[in-house]
mmCIF file of C-alpha atoms in Angstrom:
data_model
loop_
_atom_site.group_PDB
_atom_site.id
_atom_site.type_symbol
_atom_site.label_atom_id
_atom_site.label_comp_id
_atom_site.label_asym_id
_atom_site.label_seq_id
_atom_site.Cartn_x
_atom_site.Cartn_y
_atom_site.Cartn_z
ATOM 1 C CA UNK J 1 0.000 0.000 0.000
ATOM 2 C CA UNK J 2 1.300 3.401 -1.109
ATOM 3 C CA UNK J 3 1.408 6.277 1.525
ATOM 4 C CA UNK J 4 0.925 9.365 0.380
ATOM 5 C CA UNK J 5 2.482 12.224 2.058
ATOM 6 C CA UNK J 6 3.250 16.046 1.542
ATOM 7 C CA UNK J 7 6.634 15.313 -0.641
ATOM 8 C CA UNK J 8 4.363 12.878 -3.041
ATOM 9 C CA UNK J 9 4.905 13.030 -6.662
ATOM 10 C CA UNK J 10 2.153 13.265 -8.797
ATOM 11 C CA UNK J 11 2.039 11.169 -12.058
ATOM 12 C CA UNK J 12 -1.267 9.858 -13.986
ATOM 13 C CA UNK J 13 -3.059 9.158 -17.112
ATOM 14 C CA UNK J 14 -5.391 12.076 -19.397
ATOM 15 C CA UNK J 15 -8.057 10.403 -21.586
ATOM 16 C CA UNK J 16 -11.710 9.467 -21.761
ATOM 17 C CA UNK J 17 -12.532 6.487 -21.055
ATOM 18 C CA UNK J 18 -9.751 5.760 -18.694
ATOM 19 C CA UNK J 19 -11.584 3.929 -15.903
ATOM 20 C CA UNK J 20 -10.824 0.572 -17.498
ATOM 21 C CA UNK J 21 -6.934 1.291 -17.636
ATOM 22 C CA UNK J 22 -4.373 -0.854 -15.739
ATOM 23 C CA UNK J 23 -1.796 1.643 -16.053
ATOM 24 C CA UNK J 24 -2.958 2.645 -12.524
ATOM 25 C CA UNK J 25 -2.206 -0.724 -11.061
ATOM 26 C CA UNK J 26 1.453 -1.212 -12.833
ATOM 27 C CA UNK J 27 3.102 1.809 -11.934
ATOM 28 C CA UNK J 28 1.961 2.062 -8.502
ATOM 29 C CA UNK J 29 2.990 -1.171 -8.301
ATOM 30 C CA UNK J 30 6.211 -0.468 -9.045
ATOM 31 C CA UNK J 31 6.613 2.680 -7.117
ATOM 32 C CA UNK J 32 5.305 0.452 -3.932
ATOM 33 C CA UNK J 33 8.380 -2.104 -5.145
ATOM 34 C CA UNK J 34 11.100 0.186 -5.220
ATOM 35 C CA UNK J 35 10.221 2.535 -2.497
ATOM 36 C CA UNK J 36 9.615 5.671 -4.471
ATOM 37 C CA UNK J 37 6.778 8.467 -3.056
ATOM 38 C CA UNK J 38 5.477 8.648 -6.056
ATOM 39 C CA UNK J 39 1.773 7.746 -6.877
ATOM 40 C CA UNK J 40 -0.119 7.828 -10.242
ATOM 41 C CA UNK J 41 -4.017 8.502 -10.506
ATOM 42 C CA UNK J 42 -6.290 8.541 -13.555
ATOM 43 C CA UNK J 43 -7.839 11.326 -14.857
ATOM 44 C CA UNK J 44 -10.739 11.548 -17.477
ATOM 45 C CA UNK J 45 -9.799 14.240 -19.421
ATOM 46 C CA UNK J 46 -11.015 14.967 -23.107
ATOM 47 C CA UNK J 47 -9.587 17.166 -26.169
ATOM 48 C CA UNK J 48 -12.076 19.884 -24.862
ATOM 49 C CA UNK J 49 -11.259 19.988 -21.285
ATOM 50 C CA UNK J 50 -7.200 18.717 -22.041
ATOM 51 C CA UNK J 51 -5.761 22.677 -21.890
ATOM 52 C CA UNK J 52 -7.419 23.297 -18.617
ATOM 53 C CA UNK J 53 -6.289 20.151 -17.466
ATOM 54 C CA UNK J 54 -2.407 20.672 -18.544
ATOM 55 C CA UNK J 55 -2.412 23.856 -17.033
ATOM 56 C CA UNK J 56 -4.107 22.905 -13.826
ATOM 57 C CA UNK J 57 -1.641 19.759 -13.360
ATOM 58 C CA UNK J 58 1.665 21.639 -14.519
ATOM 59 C CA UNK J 59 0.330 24.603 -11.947
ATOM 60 C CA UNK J 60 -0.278 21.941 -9.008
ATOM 61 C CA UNK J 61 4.050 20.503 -10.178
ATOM 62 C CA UNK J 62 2.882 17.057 -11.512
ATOM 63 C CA UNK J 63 5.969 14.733 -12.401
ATOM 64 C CA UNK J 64 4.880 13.614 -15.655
ATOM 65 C CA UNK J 65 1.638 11.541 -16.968
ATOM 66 C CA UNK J 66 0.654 9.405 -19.675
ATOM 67 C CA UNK J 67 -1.979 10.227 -22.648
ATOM 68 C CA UNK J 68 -3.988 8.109 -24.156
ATOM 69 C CA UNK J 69 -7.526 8.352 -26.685
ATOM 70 C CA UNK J 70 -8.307 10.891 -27.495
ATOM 71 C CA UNK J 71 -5.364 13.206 -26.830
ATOM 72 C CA UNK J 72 -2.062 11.743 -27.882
ATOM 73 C CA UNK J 73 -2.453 14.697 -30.943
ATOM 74 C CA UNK J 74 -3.977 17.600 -29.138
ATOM 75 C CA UNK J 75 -1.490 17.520 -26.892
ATOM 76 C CA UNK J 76 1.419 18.391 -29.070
ATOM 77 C CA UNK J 77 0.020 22.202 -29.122
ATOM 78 C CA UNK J 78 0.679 22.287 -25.259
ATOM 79 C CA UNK J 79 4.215 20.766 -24.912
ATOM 80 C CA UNK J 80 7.580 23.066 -24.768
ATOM 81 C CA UNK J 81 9.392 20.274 -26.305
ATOM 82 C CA UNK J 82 9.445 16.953 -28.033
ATOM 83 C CA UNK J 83 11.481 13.773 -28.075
ATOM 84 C CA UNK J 84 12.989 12.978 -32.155
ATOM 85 C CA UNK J 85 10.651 9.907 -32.303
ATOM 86 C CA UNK J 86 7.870 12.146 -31.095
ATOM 87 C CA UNK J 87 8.843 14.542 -33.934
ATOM 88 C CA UNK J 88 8.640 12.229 -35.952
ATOM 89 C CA UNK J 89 5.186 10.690 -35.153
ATOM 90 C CA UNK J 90 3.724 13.514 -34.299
ATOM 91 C CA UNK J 91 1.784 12.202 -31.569
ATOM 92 C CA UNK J 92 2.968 11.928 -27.657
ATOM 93 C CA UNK J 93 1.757 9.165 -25.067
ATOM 94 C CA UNK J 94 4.190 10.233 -22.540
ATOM 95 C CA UNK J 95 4.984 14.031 -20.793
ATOM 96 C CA UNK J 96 7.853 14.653 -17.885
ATOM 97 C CA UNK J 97 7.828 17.696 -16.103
ATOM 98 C CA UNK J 98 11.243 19.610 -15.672
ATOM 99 C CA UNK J 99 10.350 22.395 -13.114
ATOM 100 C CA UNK J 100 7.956 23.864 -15.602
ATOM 101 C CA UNK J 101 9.112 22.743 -18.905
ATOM 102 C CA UNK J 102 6.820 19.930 -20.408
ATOM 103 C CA UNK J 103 8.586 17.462 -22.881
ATOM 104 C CA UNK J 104 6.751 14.851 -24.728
ATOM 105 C CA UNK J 105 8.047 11.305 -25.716
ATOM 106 C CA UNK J 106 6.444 8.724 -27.708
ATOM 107 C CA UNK J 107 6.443 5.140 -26.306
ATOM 108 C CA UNK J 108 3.518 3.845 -27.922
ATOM 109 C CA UNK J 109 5.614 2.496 -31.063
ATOM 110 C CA UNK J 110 8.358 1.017 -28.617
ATOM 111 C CA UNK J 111 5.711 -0.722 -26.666
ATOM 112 C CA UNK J 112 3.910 -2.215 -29.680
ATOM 113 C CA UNK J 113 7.077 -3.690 -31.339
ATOM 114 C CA UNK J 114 8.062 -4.876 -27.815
ATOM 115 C CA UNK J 115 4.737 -6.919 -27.867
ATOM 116 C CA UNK J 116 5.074 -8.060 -31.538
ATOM 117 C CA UNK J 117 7.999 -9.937 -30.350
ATOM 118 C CA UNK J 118 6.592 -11.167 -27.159
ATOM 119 C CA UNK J 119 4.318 -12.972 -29.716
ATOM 120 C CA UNK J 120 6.891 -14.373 -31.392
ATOM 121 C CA UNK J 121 6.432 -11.790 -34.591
ATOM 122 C CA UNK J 122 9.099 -9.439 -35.230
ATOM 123 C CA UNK J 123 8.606 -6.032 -37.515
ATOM 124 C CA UNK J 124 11.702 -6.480 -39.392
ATOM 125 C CA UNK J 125 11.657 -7.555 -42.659
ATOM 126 C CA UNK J 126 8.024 -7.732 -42.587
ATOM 127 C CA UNK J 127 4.844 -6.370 -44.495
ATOM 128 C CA UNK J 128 2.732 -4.834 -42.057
ATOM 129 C CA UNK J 129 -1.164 -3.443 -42.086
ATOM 130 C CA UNK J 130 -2.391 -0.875 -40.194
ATOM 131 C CA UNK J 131 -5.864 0.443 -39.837
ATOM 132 C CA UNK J 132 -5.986 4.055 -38.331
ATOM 133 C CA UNK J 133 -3.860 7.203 -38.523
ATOM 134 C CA UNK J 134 -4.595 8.638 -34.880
ATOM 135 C CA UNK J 135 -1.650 8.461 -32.669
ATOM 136 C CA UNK J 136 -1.425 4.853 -31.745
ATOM 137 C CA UNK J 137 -0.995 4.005 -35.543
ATOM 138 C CA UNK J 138 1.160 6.534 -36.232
ATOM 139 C CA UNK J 139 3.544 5.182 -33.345
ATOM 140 C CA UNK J 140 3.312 2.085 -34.475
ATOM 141 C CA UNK J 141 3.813 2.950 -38.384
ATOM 142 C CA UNK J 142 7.133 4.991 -36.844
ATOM 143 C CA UNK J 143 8.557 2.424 -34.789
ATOM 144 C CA UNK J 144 8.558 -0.474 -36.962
ATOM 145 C CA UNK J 145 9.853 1.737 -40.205
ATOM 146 C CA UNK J 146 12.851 2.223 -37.809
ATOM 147 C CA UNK J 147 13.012 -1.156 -36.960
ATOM 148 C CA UNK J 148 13.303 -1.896 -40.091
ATOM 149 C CA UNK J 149 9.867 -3.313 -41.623
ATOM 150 C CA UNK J 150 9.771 -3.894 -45.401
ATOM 151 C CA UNK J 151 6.342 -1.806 -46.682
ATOM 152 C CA UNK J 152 3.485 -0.715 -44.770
ATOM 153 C CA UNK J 153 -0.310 -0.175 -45.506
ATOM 154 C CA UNK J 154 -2.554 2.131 -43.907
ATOM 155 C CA UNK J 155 -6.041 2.594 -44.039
ATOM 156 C CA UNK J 156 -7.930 5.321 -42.527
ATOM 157 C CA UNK J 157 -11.094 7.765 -44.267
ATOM 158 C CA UNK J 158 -10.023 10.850 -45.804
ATOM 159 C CA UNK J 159 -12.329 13.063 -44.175
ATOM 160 C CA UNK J 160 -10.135 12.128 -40.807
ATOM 161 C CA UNK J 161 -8.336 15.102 -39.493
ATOM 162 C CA UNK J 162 -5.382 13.261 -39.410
ATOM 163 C CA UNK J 163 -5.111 12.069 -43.214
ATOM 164 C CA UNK J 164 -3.023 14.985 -44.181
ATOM 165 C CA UNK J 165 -0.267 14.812 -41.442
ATOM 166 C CA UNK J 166 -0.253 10.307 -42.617
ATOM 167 C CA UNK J 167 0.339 11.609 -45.863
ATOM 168 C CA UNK J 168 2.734 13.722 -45.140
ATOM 169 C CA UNK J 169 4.269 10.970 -42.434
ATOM 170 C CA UNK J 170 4.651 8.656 -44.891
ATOM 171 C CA UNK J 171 6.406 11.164 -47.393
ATOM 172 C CA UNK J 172 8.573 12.144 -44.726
ATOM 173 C CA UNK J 173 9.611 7.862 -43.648
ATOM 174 C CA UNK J 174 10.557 7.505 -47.230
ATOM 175 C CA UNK J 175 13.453 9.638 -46.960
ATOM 176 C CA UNK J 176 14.324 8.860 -43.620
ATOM 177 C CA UNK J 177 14.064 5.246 -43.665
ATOM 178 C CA UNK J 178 14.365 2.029 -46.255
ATOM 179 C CA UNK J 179 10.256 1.303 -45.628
ATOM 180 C CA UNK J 180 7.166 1.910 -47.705
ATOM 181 C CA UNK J 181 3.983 3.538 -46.193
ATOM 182 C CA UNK J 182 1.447 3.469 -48.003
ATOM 183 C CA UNK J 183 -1.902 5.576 -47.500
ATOM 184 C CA UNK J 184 -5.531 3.938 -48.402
ATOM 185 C CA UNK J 185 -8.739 5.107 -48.082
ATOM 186 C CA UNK J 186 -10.754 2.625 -45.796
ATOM 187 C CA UNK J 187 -13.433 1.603 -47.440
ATOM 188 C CA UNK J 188 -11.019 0.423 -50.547
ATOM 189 C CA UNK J 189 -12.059 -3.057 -49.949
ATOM 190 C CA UNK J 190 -9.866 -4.154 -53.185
ATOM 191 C CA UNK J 191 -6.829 -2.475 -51.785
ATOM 192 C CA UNK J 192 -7.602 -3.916 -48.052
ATOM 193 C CA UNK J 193 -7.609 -7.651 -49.342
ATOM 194 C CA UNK J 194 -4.724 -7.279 -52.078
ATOM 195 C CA UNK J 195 -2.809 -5.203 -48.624
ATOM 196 C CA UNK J 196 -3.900 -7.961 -46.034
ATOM 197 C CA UNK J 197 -3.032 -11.339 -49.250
ATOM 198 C CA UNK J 198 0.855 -9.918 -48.873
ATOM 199 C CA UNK J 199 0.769 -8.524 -45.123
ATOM 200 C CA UNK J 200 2.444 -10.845 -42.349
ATOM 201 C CA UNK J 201 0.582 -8.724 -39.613
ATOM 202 C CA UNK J 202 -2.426 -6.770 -39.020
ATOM 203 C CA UNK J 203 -3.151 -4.013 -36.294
ATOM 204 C CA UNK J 204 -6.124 -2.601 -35.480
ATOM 205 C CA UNK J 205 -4.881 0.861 -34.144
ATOM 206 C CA UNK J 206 -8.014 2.257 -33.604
ATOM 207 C CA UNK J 207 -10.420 2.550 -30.821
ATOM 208 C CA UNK J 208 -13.166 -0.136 -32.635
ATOM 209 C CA UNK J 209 -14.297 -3.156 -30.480
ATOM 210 C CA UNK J 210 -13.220 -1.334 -26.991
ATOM 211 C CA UNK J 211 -15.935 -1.487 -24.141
ATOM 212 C CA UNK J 212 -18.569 -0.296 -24.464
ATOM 213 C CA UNK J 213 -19.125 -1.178 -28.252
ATOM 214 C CA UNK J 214 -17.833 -4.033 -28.118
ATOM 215 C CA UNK J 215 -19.556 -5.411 -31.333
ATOM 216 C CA UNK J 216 -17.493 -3.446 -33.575
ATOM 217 C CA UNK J 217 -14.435 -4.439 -35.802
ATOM 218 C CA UNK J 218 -12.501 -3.261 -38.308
ATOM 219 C CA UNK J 219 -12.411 -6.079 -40.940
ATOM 220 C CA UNK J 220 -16.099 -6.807 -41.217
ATOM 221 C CA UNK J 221 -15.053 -9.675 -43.858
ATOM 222 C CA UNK J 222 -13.559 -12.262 -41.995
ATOM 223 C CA UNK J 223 -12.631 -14.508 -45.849
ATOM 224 C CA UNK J 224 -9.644 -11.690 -45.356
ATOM 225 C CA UNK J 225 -8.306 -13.491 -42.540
ATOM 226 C CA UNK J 226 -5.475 -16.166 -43.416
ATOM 227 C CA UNK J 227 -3.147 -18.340 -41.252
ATOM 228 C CA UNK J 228 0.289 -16.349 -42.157
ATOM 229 C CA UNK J 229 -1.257 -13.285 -41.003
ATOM 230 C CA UNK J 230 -0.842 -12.443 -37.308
ATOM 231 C CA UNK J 231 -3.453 -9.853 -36.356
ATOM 232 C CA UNK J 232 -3.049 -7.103 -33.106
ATOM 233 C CA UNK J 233 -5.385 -4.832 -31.526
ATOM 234 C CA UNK J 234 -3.813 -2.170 -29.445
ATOM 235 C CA UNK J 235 -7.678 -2.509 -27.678
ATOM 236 C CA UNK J 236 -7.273 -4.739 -24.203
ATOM 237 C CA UNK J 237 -10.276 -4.425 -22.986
ATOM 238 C CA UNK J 238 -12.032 -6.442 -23.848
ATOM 239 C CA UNK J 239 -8.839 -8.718 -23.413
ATOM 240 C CA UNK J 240 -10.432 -10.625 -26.932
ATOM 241 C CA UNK J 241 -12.126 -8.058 -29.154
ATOM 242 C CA UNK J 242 -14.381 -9.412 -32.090
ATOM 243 C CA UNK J 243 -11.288 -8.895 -34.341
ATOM 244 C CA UNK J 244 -9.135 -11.246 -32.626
ATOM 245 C CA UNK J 245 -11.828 -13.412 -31.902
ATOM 246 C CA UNK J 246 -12.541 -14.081 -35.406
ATOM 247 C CA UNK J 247 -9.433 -14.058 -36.952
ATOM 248 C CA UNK J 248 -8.442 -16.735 -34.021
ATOM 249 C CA UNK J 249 -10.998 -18.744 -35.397
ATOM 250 C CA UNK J 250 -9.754 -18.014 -38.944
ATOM 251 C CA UNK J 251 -6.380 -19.768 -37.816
ATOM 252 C CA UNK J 252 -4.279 -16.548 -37.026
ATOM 253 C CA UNK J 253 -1.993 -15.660 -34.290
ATOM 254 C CA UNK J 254 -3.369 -12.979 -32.090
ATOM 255 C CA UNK J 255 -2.339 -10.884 -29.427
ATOM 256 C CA UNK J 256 -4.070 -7.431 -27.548
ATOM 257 C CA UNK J 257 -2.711 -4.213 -26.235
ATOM 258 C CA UNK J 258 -2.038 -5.314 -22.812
ATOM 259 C CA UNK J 259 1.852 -6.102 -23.695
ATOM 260 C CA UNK J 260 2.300 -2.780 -25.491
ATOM 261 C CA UNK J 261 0.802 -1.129 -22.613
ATOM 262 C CA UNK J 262 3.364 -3.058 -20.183
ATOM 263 C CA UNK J 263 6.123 -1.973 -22.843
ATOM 264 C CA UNK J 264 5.082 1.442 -23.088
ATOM 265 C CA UNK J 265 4.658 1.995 -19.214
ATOM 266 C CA UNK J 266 8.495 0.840 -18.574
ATOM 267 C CA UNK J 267 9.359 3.169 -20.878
ATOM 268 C CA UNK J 268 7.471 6.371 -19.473
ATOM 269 C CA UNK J 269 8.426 4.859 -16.071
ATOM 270 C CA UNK J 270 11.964 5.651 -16.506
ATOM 271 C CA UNK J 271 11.324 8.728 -18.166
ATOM 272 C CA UNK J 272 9.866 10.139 -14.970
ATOM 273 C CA UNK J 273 11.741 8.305 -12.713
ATOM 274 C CA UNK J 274 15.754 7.368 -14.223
ATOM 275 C CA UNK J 275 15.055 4.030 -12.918
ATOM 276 C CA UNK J 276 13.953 0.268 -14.325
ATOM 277 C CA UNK J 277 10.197 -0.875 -13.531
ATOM 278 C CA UNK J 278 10.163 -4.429 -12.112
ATOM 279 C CA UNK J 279 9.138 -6.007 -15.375
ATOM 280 C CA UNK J 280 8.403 -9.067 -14.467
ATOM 281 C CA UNK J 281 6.803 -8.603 -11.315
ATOM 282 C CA UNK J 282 4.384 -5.820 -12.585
ATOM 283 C CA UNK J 283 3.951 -8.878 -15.620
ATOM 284 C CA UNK J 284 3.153 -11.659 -13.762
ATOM 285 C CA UNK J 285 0.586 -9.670 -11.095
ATOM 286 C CA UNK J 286 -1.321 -7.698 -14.132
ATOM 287 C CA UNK J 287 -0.558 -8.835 -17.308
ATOM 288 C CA UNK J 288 -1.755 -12.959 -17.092
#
């Protein structure tokens, strides 16, 4: 059990929903394991309410916090600085305080490519499919270019605020890496099943299929589904959305979020803190 006292340092999460989150669970955890007066709180924060919230936390000397949907992008307007993978996503996850200076990072794409390998399916070398261009996929799109994947596809609807800054993404990763990103429109069904016939692994970087609406997926045609595709939702709650549900059925691989949240978390961990979360204790008591 954590005690708080008057030298505690503040860390949390900003999103909406964010009751569901374990992030809560694994970094206290790990502050209770190492001794640190440090605890870390959630707070549900949308893009409307998000500059109050900044300013309110940054006033009241929080450490650092997470983000998460919907503000990984917003939050790039409020931020003095930004890490180069940051830059280069254009989307931040993770913020430390330096006595009034606010620095993003982006973990996100570390934390997914982490978990790819958990599952026995490394990035490199590999054709990858993405659906979604909000900050999760953009992470993840990031990430495995620099880890060296072969081509990747991305599907999201033009009319998304963030189609522009994908395009513009995947110009920029063409120059500064040896990988392919290609953007589709999602509703190309054609270019979804001729991207999906070569891809080795499919992510579902979007929000579809997380509680409450938990009926919803993003590959409504499950004849797309084939056994040399290993298929990833970022979602983890529900720990099997109706994506990997069906596509397990189809014969595929699957894994969830939960490892790229792990991944992520002992990244921003040390960001806030200079020191190592206790992996595999914070693993073994919230990640089974």
């Amino acid at each position: 059990m954590i005690n708080i006292t008057g030298h505690t340092g503040l860390t949390g999460l900003l999103g909406s929903p964010v009751a569901h989150s374990v992030s809560p669970l694994m970094h206290n955890e790990a502050f209770r394991y190492l001794g640190l007066d440090y605890v870390y709180l959630c707070f549900d924060v949308t893009e409307e309410t998000l500059p109050q919230a900044v300013e309110g936390l940054k006033a009241c000397g929080i450490k650092g916090f997470n983000l998460t949907m919907p503000n990984k992008n917003k939050i790039v307007e409020f931020l003095d600085e930004l890490s180069p993978t940051a830059q280069l996503i254009g989307a931040v996850n993770t913020v430390r305080n330096d006595n009034g200076k606010l620095k993003g990072f982006n973990t996100d794409g570390y934390g997914f490519t982490q978990s790819a390998r958990d599952a026995g399916c490394d990035v490199k070398g590999r054709t990858i499919t993405v659906m979604g261009v909000g900050g999760a996929g953009m992470a993840i799109c990031g990430q495995s270019a620099l880890e060296g994947a072969k081509k990747i596809h991305v599907f999201a609807r033009p009319t998304s605020r963030y189609w522009e800054r994908a395009a513009a993404m995947a110009e920029k990763m063409s120059h500064m890496t040896e990988c392919e990103m290609i953007l589709h429109e999602m509703d190309d069904h054609t270019a979804l099943k001729d991207a999906l016939e070569e891809s080795n692994l499919l992510i579902n970087a979007t929000s579809v299929g997380m509680v409450p609406d938990v009926t919803g997926t993003v590959i409504p045609d499950k004849t797309l589904f084939h056994p040399e595709l290993t298929v990833a939702d970022v979602v983890y709650e529900p720990r099997e959305t109706r994506l990997l549900r069906e596509a397990r059925e189809a014969g595929c691989p699957t894994f969830n979020g939960m490892y790229m949240l792990l991944h992520q978390g002992v990244k921003a961990f040390h960001i806030w803190t200079g020191l190592d979360m206790p992996v595999e204790l914070v693993r073994e008591k919230y990640f089974k």
